[in-house]
JSON list of C-alpha atoms in Angstrom, two decimals:
[
{"chain": "A", "resi": 174, "resn": "GLN", "atom": "CA", "xyz": [14.87, 26.16, 50.13]},
{"chain": "A", "resi": 175, "resn": "LYS", "atom": "CA", "xyz": [11.57, 25.11, 48.58]},
{"chain": "A", "resi": 176, "resn": "GLU", "atom": "CA", "xyz": [9.49, 27.84, 46.97]},
{"chain": "A", "resi": 177, "resn": "VAL", "atom": "CA", "xyz": [6.46, 26.85, 49.06]},
{"chain": "A", "resi": 178, "resn": "GLU", "atom": "CA", "xyz": [6.79, 25.31, 52.51]},
{"chain": "A", "resi": 179, "resn": "GLN", "atom": "CA", "xyz": [3.94, 23.50, 54.21]},
{"chain": "A", "resi": 180, "resn": "ASP", "atom": "CA", "xyz": [4.04, 21.43, 57.37]},
{"chain": "A", "resi": 181, "resn": "PRO", "atom": "CA", "xyz": [3.04, 17.90, 56.30]},
{"chain": "A", "resi": 182, "resn": "GLY", "atom": "CA", "xyz": [1.62, 17.06, 59.73]},
{"chain": "A", "resi": 183, "resn": "PRO", "atom": "CA", "xyz": [-0.12, 14.77, 60.30]},
{"chain": "A", "resi": 184, "resn": "LEU", "atom": "CA", "xyz": [-2.64, 16.84, 62.21]},
{"chain": "A", "resi": 185, "resn": "SER", "atom": "CA", "xyz": [-5.29, 15.12, 64.32]},
{"chain": "A", "resi": 186, "resn": "VAL", "atom": "CA", "xyz": [-8.12, 17.10, 65.93]},
{"chain": "A", "resi": 187, "resn": "PRO", "atom": "CA", "xyz": [-11.44, 16.30, 67.59]},
{"chain": "A", "resi": 188, "resn": "GLU", "atom": "CA", "xyz": [-14.69, 17.04, 65.81]},
{"chain": "A", "resi": 189, "resn": "GLY", "atom": "CA", "xyz": [-15.76, 20.65, 66.26]},
{"chain": "A", "resi": 190, "resn": "ALA", "atom": "CA", "xyz": [-12.22, 22.01, 66.62]},
{"chain": "A", "resi": 191, "resn": "ILE", "atom": "CA", "xyz": [-10.88, 24.97, 64.69]},
{"chain": "A", "resi": 192, "resn": "VAL", "atom": "CA", "xyz": [-8.13, 23.86, 62.32]},
{"chain": "A", "resi": 193, "resn": "SER", "atom": "CA", "xyz": [-5.34, 26.12, 61.13]},
{"chain": "A", "resi": 194, "resn": "LEU", "atom": "CA", "xyz": [-3.25, 25.14, 58.11]},
{"chain": "A", "resi": 195, "resn": "ASN", "atom": "CA", "xyz": [-0.35, 27.27, 56.93]},
{"chain": "A", "resi": 196, "resn": "CYS", "atom": "CA", "xyz": [2.11, 27.80, 54.11]},
{"chain": "A", "resi": 197, "resn": "THR", "atom": "CA", "xyz": [5.00, 30.15, 53.61]},
{"chain": "A", "resi": 198, "resn": "TYR", "atom": "CA", "xyz": [6.50, 31.11, 50.28]},
{"chain": "A", "resi": 199, "resn": "SER", "atom": "CA", "xyz": [9.65, 32.81, 49.14]},
{"chain": "A", "resi": 200, "resn": "ASN", "atom": "CA", "xyz": [8.90, 34.28, 45.71]},
{"chain": "A", "resi": 201, "resn": "SER", "atom": "CA", "xyz": [7.48, 37.82, 45.69]},
{"chain": "A", "resi": 202, "resn": "ALA", "atom": "CA", "xyz": [6.13, 37.21, 42.18]},
{"chain": "A", "resi": 203, "resn": "PHE", "atom": "CA", "xyz": [3.49, 34.88, 43.59]},
{"chain": "A", "resi": 204, "resn": "GLN", "atom": "CA", "xyz": [0.14, 36.63, 43.39]},
{"chain": "A", "resi": 205, "resn": "TYR", "atom": "CA", "xyz": [-2.59, 34.00, 43.28]},
{"chain": "A", "resi": 206, "resn": "PHE", "atom": "CA", "xyz": [-3.25, 31.72, 46.22]},
{"chain": "A", "resi": 207, "resn": "MET", "atom": "CA", "xyz": [-5.30, 28.55, 46.36]},
{"chain": "A", "resi": 208, "resn": "TRP", "atom": "CA", "xyz": [-6.20, 25.82, 48.78]},
{"chain": "A", "resi": 209, "resn": "TYR", "atom": "CA", "xyz": [-7.08, 22.37, 47.53]},
{"chain": "A", "resi": 210, "resn": "ARG", "atom": "CA", "xyz": [-8.49, 19.40, 49.41]},
{"chain": "A", "resi": 211, "resn": "GLN", "atom": "CA", "xyz": [-7.52, 15.91, 48.31]},
{"chain": "A", "resi": 212, "resn": "TYR", "atom": "CA", "xyz": [-9.27, 12.80, 49.55]},
{"chain": "A", "resi": 213, "resn": "SER", "atom": "CA", "xyz": [-7.47, 9.50, 49.33]},
{"chain": "A", "resi": 214, "resn": "ARG", "atom": "CA", "xyz": [-7.21, 8.26, 45.72]},
{"chain": "A", "resi": 215, "resn": "LYS", "atom": "CA", "xyz": [-8.99, 11.32, 44.37]},
{"chain": "A", "resi": 216, "resn": "GLY", "atom": "CA", "xyz": [-7.90, 14.43, 42.51]},
{"chain": "A", "resi": 217, "resn": "PRO", "atom": "CA", "xyz": [-7.29, 17.78, 44.26]},
{"chain": "A", "resi": 218, "resn": "GLU", "atom": "CA", "xyz": [-10.51, 19.72, 44.66]},
{"chain": "A", "resi": 219, "resn": "LEU", "atom": "CA", "xyz": [-10.42, 23.52, 44.76]},
{"chain": "A", "resi": 220, "resn": "LEU", "atom": "CA", "xyz": [-11.57, 24.96, 48.09]},
{"chain": "A", "resi": 221, "resn": "MET", "atom": "CA", "xyz": [-10.51, 28.59, 48.05]},
{"chain": "A", "resi": 222, "resn": "TYR", "atom": "CA", "xyz": [-8.97, 31.01, 45.57]},
{"chain": "A", "resi": 223, "resn": "THR", "atom": "CA", "xyz": [-7.77, 34.52, 46.35]},
{"chain": "A", "resi": 224, "resn": "TYR", "atom": "CA", "xyz": [-5.35, 37.06, 44.96]},
{"chain": "A", "resi": 225, "resn": "SER", "atom": "CA", "xyz": [-5.25, 39.80, 47.55]},
{"chain": "A", "resi": 226, "resn": "SER", "atom": "CA", "xyz": [-4.04, 40.17, 51.10]},
{"chain": "A", "resi": 227, "resn": "GLY", "atom": "CA", "xyz": [-6.69, 39.78, 53.75]},
{"chain": "A", "resi": 228, "resn": "ASN", "atom": "CA", "xyz": [-9.39, 37.26, 54.52]},
{"chain": "A", "resi": 229, "resn": "LYS", "atom": "CA", "xyz": [-11.83, 35.42, 52.31]},
{"chain": "A", "resi": 230, "resn": "GLU", "atom": "CA", "xyz": [-14.61, 33.39, 53.83]},
{"chain": "A", "resi": 231, "resn": "ASP", "atom": "CA", "xyz": [-16.69, 30.58, 52.37]},
{"chain": "A", "resi": 232, "resn": "GLY", "atom": "CA", "xyz": [-18.91, 28.73, 54.82]},
{"chain": "A", "resi": 233, "resn": "ARG", "atom": "CA", "xyz": [-16.72, 27.07, 57.43]},
{"chain": "A", "resi": 234, "resn": "PHE", "atom": "CA", "xyz": [-13.54, 27.91, 55.51]},
{"chain": "A", "resi": 235, "resn": "THR", "atom": "CA", "xyz": [-11.51, 31.12, 55.74]},
{"chain": "A", "resi": 236, "resn": "ALA", "atom": "CA", "xyz": [-8.45, 31.78, 53.63]},
{"chain": "A", "resi": 237, "resn": "GLN", "atom": "CA", "xyz": [-6.01, 34.40, 54.87]},
{"chain": "A", "resi": 238, "resn": "VAL", "atom": "CA", "xyz": [-3.16, 35.93, 52.88]},
{"chain": "A", "resi": 239, "resn": "ASP", "atom": "CA", "xyz": [-0.39, 38.15, 54.22]},
{"chain": "A", "resi": 240, "resn": "LYS", "atom": "CA", "xyz": [1.76, 39.15, 51.27]},
{"chain": "A", "resi": 241, "resn": "SER", "atom": "CA", "xyz": [4.13, 41.23, 53.37]},
{"chain": "A", "resi": 242, "resn": "SER", "atom": "CA", "xyz": [5.05, 38.14, 55.43]},
{"chain": "A", "resi": 243, "resn": "LYS", "atom": "CA", "xyz": [4.63, 35.72, 52.50]},
{"chain": "A", "resi": 244, "resn": "TYR", "atom": "CA", "xyz": [2.31, 33.64, 54.62]},
{"chain": "A", "resi": 245, "resn": "ILE", "atom": "CA", "xyz": [-1.03, 32.05, 53.83]},
{"chain": "A", "resi": 246, "resn": "SER", "atom": "CA", "xyz": [-3.47, 30.21, 56.05]},
{"chain": "A", "resi": 247, "resn": "LEU", "atom": "CA", "xyz": [-6.63, 28.18, 55.82]},
{"chain": "A", "resi": 248, "resn": "PHE", "atom": "CA", "xyz": [-8.93, 28.01, 58.83]},
{"chain": "A", "resi": 249, "resn": "ILE", "atom": "CA", "xyz": [-11.64, 25.38, 59.15]},
{"chain": "A", "resi": 250, "resn": "ARG", "atom": "CA", "xyz": [-14.30, 26.09, 61.76]},
{"chain": "A", "resi": 251, "resn": "ASP", "atom": "CA", "xyz": [-16.43, 23.40, 63.38]},
{"chain": "A", "resi": 252, "resn": "SER", "atom": "CA", "xyz": [-14.34, 20.68, 61.75]},
{"chain": "A", "resi": 253, "resn": "GLN", "atom": "CA", "xyz": [-16.13, 17.48, 60.73]},
{"chain": "A", "resi": 254, "resn": "PRO", "atom": "CA", "xyz": [-14.87, 13.92, 60.16]},
{"chain": "A", "resi": 255, "resn": "SER", "atom": "CA", "xyz": [-15.65, 14.50, 56.46]},
{"chain": "A", "resi": 256, "resn": "ASP", "atom": "CA", "xyz": [-12.93, 17.19, 56.48]},
{"chain": "A", "resi": 257, "resn": "SER", "atom": "CA", "xyz": [-10.33, 14.45, 56.96]},
{"chain": "A", "resi": 258, "resn": "ALA", "atom": "CA", "xyz": [-8.12, 14.75, 53.88]},
{"chain": "A", "resi": 259, "resn": "THR", "atom": "CA", "xyz": [-4.83, 16.17, 52.64]},
{"chain": "A", "resi": 260, "resn": "TYR", "atom": "CA", "xyz": [-4.86, 19.95, 52.25]},
{"chain": "A", "resi": 261, "resn": "LEU", "atom": "CA", "xyz": [-2.58, 21.49, 49.66]},
{"chain": "A", "resi": 262, "resn": "CYS", "atom": "CA", "xyz": [-1.70, 25.13, 49.27]},
{"chain": "A", "resi": 263, "resn": "ALA", "atom": "CA", "xyz": [-0.92, 26.21, 45.73]},
{"chain": "A", "resi": 264, "resn": "ILE", "atom": "CA", "xyz": [0.49, 29.49, 44.53]},
{"chain": "A", "resi": 265, "resn": "ARG", "atom": "CA", "xyz": [0.89, 31.03, 41.11]},
{"chain": "A", "resi": 266, "resn": "ALA", "atom": "CA", "xyz": [2.93, 33.93, 39.86]},
{"chain": "A", "resi": 267, "resn": "GLY", "atom": "CA", "xyz": [1.30, 36.90, 38.17]},
{"chain": "A", "resi": 268, "resn": "GLY", "atom": "CA", "xyz": [2.07, 37.99, 34.63]},
{"chain": "A", "resi": 269, "resn": "THR", "atom": "CA", "xyz": [1.03, 35.24, 32.25]},
{"chain": "A", "resi": 270, "resn": "SER", "atom": "CA", "xyz": [-2.48, 33.92, 32.48]},
{"chain": "A", "resi": 271, "resn": "TYR", "atom": "CA", "xyz": [-1.40, 30.31, 32.26]},
{"chain": "A", "resi": 272, "resn": "GLY", "atom": "CA", "xyz": [1.30, 30.09, 34.89]},
{"chain": "A", "resi": 273, "resn": "LYS", "atom": "CA", "xyz": [2.08, 26.89, 36.69]},
{"chain": "A", "resi": 274, "resn": "LEU", "atom": "CA", "xyz": [0.89, 26.18, 40.20]},
{"chain": "A", "resi": 275, "resn": "THR", "atom": "CA", "xyz": [3.58, 25.58, 42.78]},
{"chain": "A", "resi": 276, "resn": "PHE", "atom": "CA", "xyz": [2.30, 23.33, 45.54]},
{"chain": "A", "resi": 277, "resn": "GLY", "atom": "CA", "xyz": [3.19, 22.86, 49.16]},
{"chain": "A", "resi": 278, "resn": "GLN", "atom": "CA", "xyz": [3.81, 19.32, 50.39]},
{"chain": "A", "resi": 279, "resn": "GLY", "atom": "CA", "xyz": [0.29, 18.99, 51.73]},
{"chain": "A", "resi": 280, "resn": "THR", "atom": "CA", "xyz": [-0.94, 18.62, 55.33]},
{"chain": "A", "resi": 281, "resn": "ILE", "atom": "CA", "xyz": [-2.70, 15.40, 56.29]},
{"chain": "A", "resi": 282, "resn": "LEU", "atom": "CA", "xyz": [-5.67, 16.21, 58.52]},
{"chain": "A", "resi": 283, "resn": "THR", "atom": "CA", "xyz": [-7.72, 13.74, 60.53]},
{"chain": "A", "resi": 284, "resn": "VAL", "atom": "CA", "xyz": [-10.85, 14.87, 62.36]},
{"chain": "A", "resi": 285, "resn": "HIS", "atom": "CA", "xyz": [-11.99, 12.21, 64.79]},
{"chain": "A", "resi": 286, "resn": "PRO", "atom": "CA", "xyz": [-15.55, 11.96, 66.13]},
{"chain": "B", "resi": 71, "resn": "ASP", "atom": "CA", "xyz": [-20.94, 15.36, 34.04]},
{"chain": "B", "resi": 72, "resn": "THR", "atom": "CA", "xyz": [-17.19, 15.23, 34.70]},
{"chain": "B", "resi": 73, "resn": "ALA", "atom": "CA", "xyz": [-15.29, 18.47, 34.08]},
{"chain": "B", "resi": 74, "resn": "VAL", "atom": "CA", "xyz": [-11.79, 16.99, 33.63]},
{"chain": "B", "resi": 75, "resn": "SER", "atom": "CA", "xyz": [-11.67, 13.30, 32.85]},
{"chain": "B", "resi": 76, "resn": "GLN", "atom": "CA", "xyz": [-8.68, 11.04, 32.45]},
{"chain": "B", "resi": 77, "resn": "THR", "atom": "CA", "xyz": [-8.34, 7.51, 31.18]},
{"chain": "B", "resi": 78, "resn": "PRO", "atom": "CA", "xyz": [-7.31, 5.03, 32.31]},
{"chain": "B", "resi": 79, "resn": "LYS", "atom": "CA", "xyz": [-7.71, 5.42, 36.05]},
{"chain": "B", "resi": 80, "resn": "TYR", "atom": "CA", "xyz": [-5.20, 2.64, 36.78]},
{"chain": "B", "resi": 81, "resn": "LEU", "atom": "CA", "xyz": [-2.32, 1.45, 34.65]},
{"chain": "B", "resi": 82, "resn": "VAL", "atom": "CA", "xyz": [0.00, -1.42, 35.54]},
{"chain": "B", "resi": 83, "resn": "THR", "atom": "CA", "xyz": [2.73, -2.16, 33.04]},
{"chain": "B", "resi": 84, "resn": "GLN", "atom": "CA", "xyz": [6.19, -3.64, 32.71]},
{"chain": "B", "resi": 85, "resn": "MET", "atom": "CA", "xyz": [9.43, -1.73, 32.46]},
{"chain": "B", "resi": 86, "resn": "GLY", "atom": "CA", "xyz": [10.34, -0.79, 28.94]},
{"chain": "B", "resi": 87, "resn": "ASN", "atom": "CA", "xyz": [6.75, -0.58, 27.68]},
{"chain": "B", "resi": 88, "resn": "ASP", "atom": "CA", "xyz": [5.17, 2.47, 26.06]},
{"chain": "B", "resi": 89, "resn": "LYS", "atom": "CA", "xyz": [1.86, 3.77, 27.39]},
{"chain": "B", "resi": 90, "resn": "SER", "atom": "CA", "xyz": [-0.53, 6.70, 26.92]},
{"chain": "B", "resi": 91, "resn": "ILE", "atom": "CA", "xyz": [-2.87, 8.57, 29.22]},
{"chain": "B", "resi": 92, "resn": "LYS", "atom": "CA", "xyz": [-5.72, 10.60, 27.80]},
{"chain": "B", "resi": 93, "resn": "CYS", "atom": "CA", "xyz": [-7.36, 13.72, 29.19]},
{"chain": "B", "resi": 94, "resn": "GLU", "atom": "CA", "xyz": [-10.41, 15.68, 28.17]},
{"chain": "B", "resi": 95, "resn": "GLN", "atom": "CA", "xyz": [-12.01, 18.78, 29.68]},
{"chain": "B", "resi": 96, "resn": "ASN", "atom": "CA", "xyz": [-15.49, 20.12, 29.00]},
{"chain": "B", "resi": 97, "resn": "LEU", "atom": "CA", "xyz": [-15.04, 23.42, 30.84]},
{"chain": "B", "resi": 98, "resn": "GLY", "atom": "CA", "xyz": [-14.07, 25.41, 27.75]},
{"chain": "B", "resi": 99, "resn": "HIS", "atom": "CA", "xyz": [-10.70, 26.29, 29.29]},
{"chain": "B", "resi": 100, "resn": "ASP", "atom": "CA", "xyz": [-7.76, 27.43, 27.17]},
{"chain": "B", "resi": 101, "resn": "THR", "atom": "CA", "xyz": [-4.99, 25.91, 29.25]},
{"chain": "B", "resi": 102, "resn": "MET", "atom": "CA", "xyz": [-4.31, 22.31, 30.19]},
{"chain": "B", "resi": 103, "resn": "TYR", "atom": "CA", "xyz": [-1.62, 20.77, 32.35]},
{"chain": "B", "resi": 104, "resn": "TRP", "atom": "CA", "xyz": [-0.02, 17.52, 33.39]},
{"chain": "B", "resi": 105, "resn": "TYR", "atom": "CA", "xyz": [1.10, 17.20, 37.00]},
{"chain": "B", "resi": 106, "resn": "LYS", "atom": "CA", "xyz": [2.90, 14.32, 38.67]},
{"chain": "B", "resi": 107, "resn": "GLN", "atom": "CA", "xyz": [2.25, 13.34, 42.31]},
{"chain": "B", "resi": 108, "resn": "ASP", "atom": "CA", "xyz": [4.92, 11.24, 43.92]},
{"chain": "B", "resi": 109, "resn": "SER", "atom": "CA", "xyz": [4.59, 8.74, 46.75]},
{"chain": "B", "resi": 110, "resn": "LYS", "atom": "CA", "xyz": [4.90, 11.56, 49.31]},
{"chain": "B", "resi": 111, "resn": "LYS", "atom": "CA", "xyz": [1.93, 13.33, 47.74]},
{"chain": "B", "resi": 112, "resn": "PHE", "atom": "CA", "xyz": [4.06, 16.14, 46.34]},
{"chain": "B", "resi": 113, "resn": "LEU", "atom": "CA", "xyz": [2.48, 17.61, 43.20]},
{"chain": "B", "resi": 114, "resn": "LYS", "atom": "CA", "xyz": [4.78, 18.98, 40.52]},
{"chain": "B", "resi": 115, "resn": "ILE", "atom": "CA", "xyz": [3.98, 20.39, 37.11]},
{"chain": "B", "resi": 116, "resn": "MET", "atom": "CA", "xyz": [5.28, 18.59, 34.05]},
{"chain": "B", "resi": 117, "resn": "PHE", "atom": "CA", "xyz": [3.74, 20.37, 31.08]},
{"chain": "B", "resi": 118, "resn": "SER", "atom": "CA", "xyz": [1.34, 23.16, 30.24]},
{"chain": "B", "resi": 119, "resn": "TYR", "atom": "CA", "xyz": [-0.46, 23.79, 26.95]},
{"chain": "B", "resi": 120, "resn": "ASN", "atom": "CA", "xyz": [-2.32, 26.95, 26.03]},
{"chain": "B", "resi": 121, "resn": "ASN", "atom": "CA", "xyz": [-4.55, 26.72, 22.97]},
{"chain": "B", "resi": 122, "resn": "LYS", "atom": "CA", "xyz": [-2.65, 23.63, 21.76]},
{"chain": "B", "resi": 123, "resn": "GLU", "atom": "CA", "xyz": [0.72, 25.32, 22.14]},
{"chain": "B", "resi": 124, "resn": "LEU", "atom": "CA", "xyz": [3.34, 23.99, 24.58]},
{"chain": "B", "resi": 125, "resn": "ILE", "atom": "CA", "xyz": [4.02, 26.69, 27.16]},
{"chain": "B", "resi": 126, "resn": "ILE", "atom": "CA", "xyz": [5.75, 24.93, 30.03]},
{"chain": "B", "resi": 127, "resn": "ASN", "atom": "CA", "xyz": [8.08, 21.95, 29.93]},
{"chain": "B", "resi": 128, "resn": "GLU", "atom": "CA", "xyz": [9.56, 21.42, 33.36]},
{"chain": "B", "resi": 129, "resn": "THR", "atom": "CA", "xyz": [12.77, 19.45, 32.76]},
{"chain": "B", "resi": 130, "resn": "VAL", "atom": "CA", "xyz": [10.86, 16.27, 32.15]},
{"chain": "B", "resi": 131, "resn": "PRO", "atom": "CA", "xyz": [12.75, 13.39, 30.45]},
{"chain": "B", "resi": 132, "resn": "ASN", "atom": "CA", "xyz": [12.05, 13.35, 26.74]},
{"chain": "B", "resi": 133, "resn": "ARG", "atom": "CA", "xyz": [10.54, 9.88, 27.15]},
{"chain": "B", "resi": 134, "resn": "PHE", "atom": "CA", "xyz": [7.45, 11.88, 28.13]},
{"chain": "B", "resi": 135, "resn": "SER", "atom": "CA", "xyz": [5.71, 13.50, 25.18]},
{"chain": "B", "resi": 136, "resn": "PRO", "atom": "CA", "xyz": [2.50, 15.45, 25.54]},
{"chain": "B", "resi": 137, "resn": "LYS", "atom": "CA", "xyz": [0.17, 16.05, 22.61]},
{"chain": "B", "resi": 138, "resn": "SER", "atom": "CA", "xyz": [-2.77, 18.40, 22.37]},
{"chain": "B", "resi": 139, "resn": "PRO", "atom": "CA", "xyz": [-4.96, 17.71, 19.30]},
{"chain": "B", "resi": 140, "resn": "ASP", "atom": "CA", "xyz": [-7.32, 20.51, 20.33]},
{"chain": "B", "resi": 141, "resn": "LYS", "atom": "CA", "xyz": [-7.75, 22.74, 23.33]},
{"chain": "B", "resi": 142, "resn": "ALA", "atom": "CA", "xyz": [-10.12, 20.31, 25.04]},
{"chain": "B", "resi": 143, "resn": "HIS", "atom": "CA", "xyz": [-7.71, 17.37, 24.93]},
{"chain": "B", "resi": 144, "resn": "LEU", "atom": "CA", "xyz": [-4.23, 16.76, 26.25]},
{"chain": "B", "resi": 145, "resn": "ASN", "atom": "CA", "xyz": [-2.65, 13.33, 26.08]},
{"chain": "B", "resi": 146, "resn": "LEU", "atom": "CA", "xyz": [0.58, 12.07, 27.63]},
{"chain": "B", "resi": 147, "resn": "HIS", "atom": "CA", "xyz": [2.66, 9.39, 25.97]},
{"chain": "B", "resi": 148, "resn": "ILE", "atom": "CA", "xyz": [5.46, 7.74, 27.90]},
{"chain": "B", "resi": 149, "resn": "ASN", "atom": "CA", "xyz": [8.15, 5.67, 26.17]},
{"chain": "B", "resi": 150, "resn": "SER", "atom": "CA", "xyz": [10.40, 3.04, 27.71]},
{"chain": "B", "resi": 151, "resn": "LEU", "atom": "CA", "xyz": [8.76, 3.14, 31.10]},
{"chain": "B", "resi": 152, "resn": "GLU", "atom": "CA", "xyz": [11.03, 2.97, 34.16]},
{"chain": "B", "resi": 153, "resn": "LEU", "atom": "CA", "xyz": [10.32, 1.97, 37.75]},
{"chain": "B", "resi": 154, "resn": "GLY", "atom": "CA", "xyz": [10.75, 5.61, 38.82]},
{"chain": "B", "resi": 155, "resn": "ASP", "atom": "CA", "xyz": [7.85, 6.65, 36.60]},
{"chain": "B", "resi": 156, "resn": "SER", "atom": "CA", "xyz": [5.44, 5.02, 39.03]},
{"chain": "B", "resi": 157, "resn": "ALA", "atom": "CA", "xyz": [3.27, 7.84, 40.37]},
{"chain": "B", "resi": 158, "resn": "VAL", "atom": "CA", "xyz": [-0.15, 9.40, 40.03]},
{"chain": "B", "resi": 159, "resn": "TYR", "atom": "CA", "xyz": [-0.49, 11.64, 36.99]},
{"chain": "B", "resi": 160, "resn": "PHE", "atom": "CA", "xyz": [-3.07, 14.40, 37.08]},
{"chain": "B", "resi": 161, "resn": "CYS", "atom": "CA", "xyz": [-4.48, 16.36, 34.21]},
{"chain": "B", "resi": 162, "resn": "ALA", "atom": "CA", "xyz": [-5.81, 19.84, 34.97]},
{"chain": "B", "resi": 163, "resn": "SER", "atom": "CA", "xyz": [-7.26, 22.83, 33.13]},
{"chain": "B", "resi": 164, "resn": "SER", "atom": "CA", "xyz": [-7.67, 26.53, 33.82]},
{"chain": "B", "resi": 165, "resn": "GLN", "atom": "CA", "xyz": [-8.94, 29.70, 32.22]},
{"chain": "B", "resi": 166, "resn": "ASP", "atom": "CA", "xyz": [-7.17, 33.06, 32.41]},
{"chain": "B", "resi": 167, "resn": "ARG", "atom": "CA", "xyz": [-5.82, 33.70, 35.88]},
{"chain": "B", "resi": 168, "resn": "PHE", "atom": "CA", "xyz": [-8.26, 31.44, 37.65]},
{"chain": "B", "resi": 169, "resn": "ALA", "atom": "CA", "xyz": [-7.49, 28.32, 39.59]},
{"chain": "B", "resi": 170, "resn": "ALA", "atom": "CA", "xyz": [-6.87, 24.98, 37.95]},
{"chain": "B", "resi": 171, "resn": "PHE", "atom": "CA", "xyz": [-9.36, 22.14, 38.07]},
{"chain": "B", "resi": 172, "resn": "PHE", "atom": "CA", "xyz": [-8.00, 18.63, 38.31]},
{"chain": "B", "resi": 173, "resn": "GLY", "atom": "CA", "xyz": [-9.03, 15.25, 37.02]},
{"chain": "B", "resi": 174, "resn": "GLN", "atom": "CA", "xyz": [-9.23, 12.14, 39.18]},
{"chain": "B", "resi": 175, "resn": "GLY", "atom": "CA", "xyz": [-5.73, 11.00, 38.33]},
{"chain": "B", "resi": 176, "resn": "THR", "atom": "CA", "xyz": [-4.12, 8.00, 36.64]},
{"chain": "B", "resi": 177, "resn": "ARG", "atom": "CA", "xyz": [-2.24, 5.72, 39.00]},
{"chain": "B", "resi": 178, "resn": "LEU", "atom": "CA", "xyz": [0.68, 4.31, 37.04]},
{"chain": "B", "resi": 179, "resn": "THR", "atom": "CA", "xyz": [2.58, 1.34, 38.43]},
{"chain": "B", "resi": 180, "resn": "VAL", "atom": "CA", "xyz": [5.65, 0.11, 36.57]},
{"chain": "B", "resi": 181, "resn": "VAL", "atom": "CA", "xyz": [6.77, -3.40, 37.53]}
]
């Protein structure tokens, strides 16, 4: 079993839809949770970072963490064609301050006009 | 004003050659990383350096040798390149427990 599981999609939605992206993880030591967006032939770009259970909102993006279920989500409201990209969840263990990120496989999202 | 920059962006080379990728960050971070992204877009850590000291080495063949001359630079040298080394290599940096910031990647093609 992979440490972080993410449905690779692809996911195709119409413009304006609410998008839900999800990851599950198995290691209870994971304490820091990130979502990255990666456009084609570009590097991953940090979207959201959180370390506690609950919701964190930034504009059209909401990150949700449920540590008891080992489940994290990213919601995109009013999705735009410019949101079309691969979305990667990344998780890091606590303890050391320079721990590695463990990534999900990434979900390919297409928002069509 | 690039935060994490890598060179070259593209690298096409023959099997058996030796090549290097360079990375520099101007964010003042203490920790730098090399990640490898395969053809299925899966990102996996290779190495991590903290203040020039190797912290993580994730069962990478010893043909791969990272070097950190100072905490703002982390280079990756690859000996005797193989077809299976073809991938996108990303450099990243982070500070304390915060998220990592990635460079634009080096697309390596071994022919």
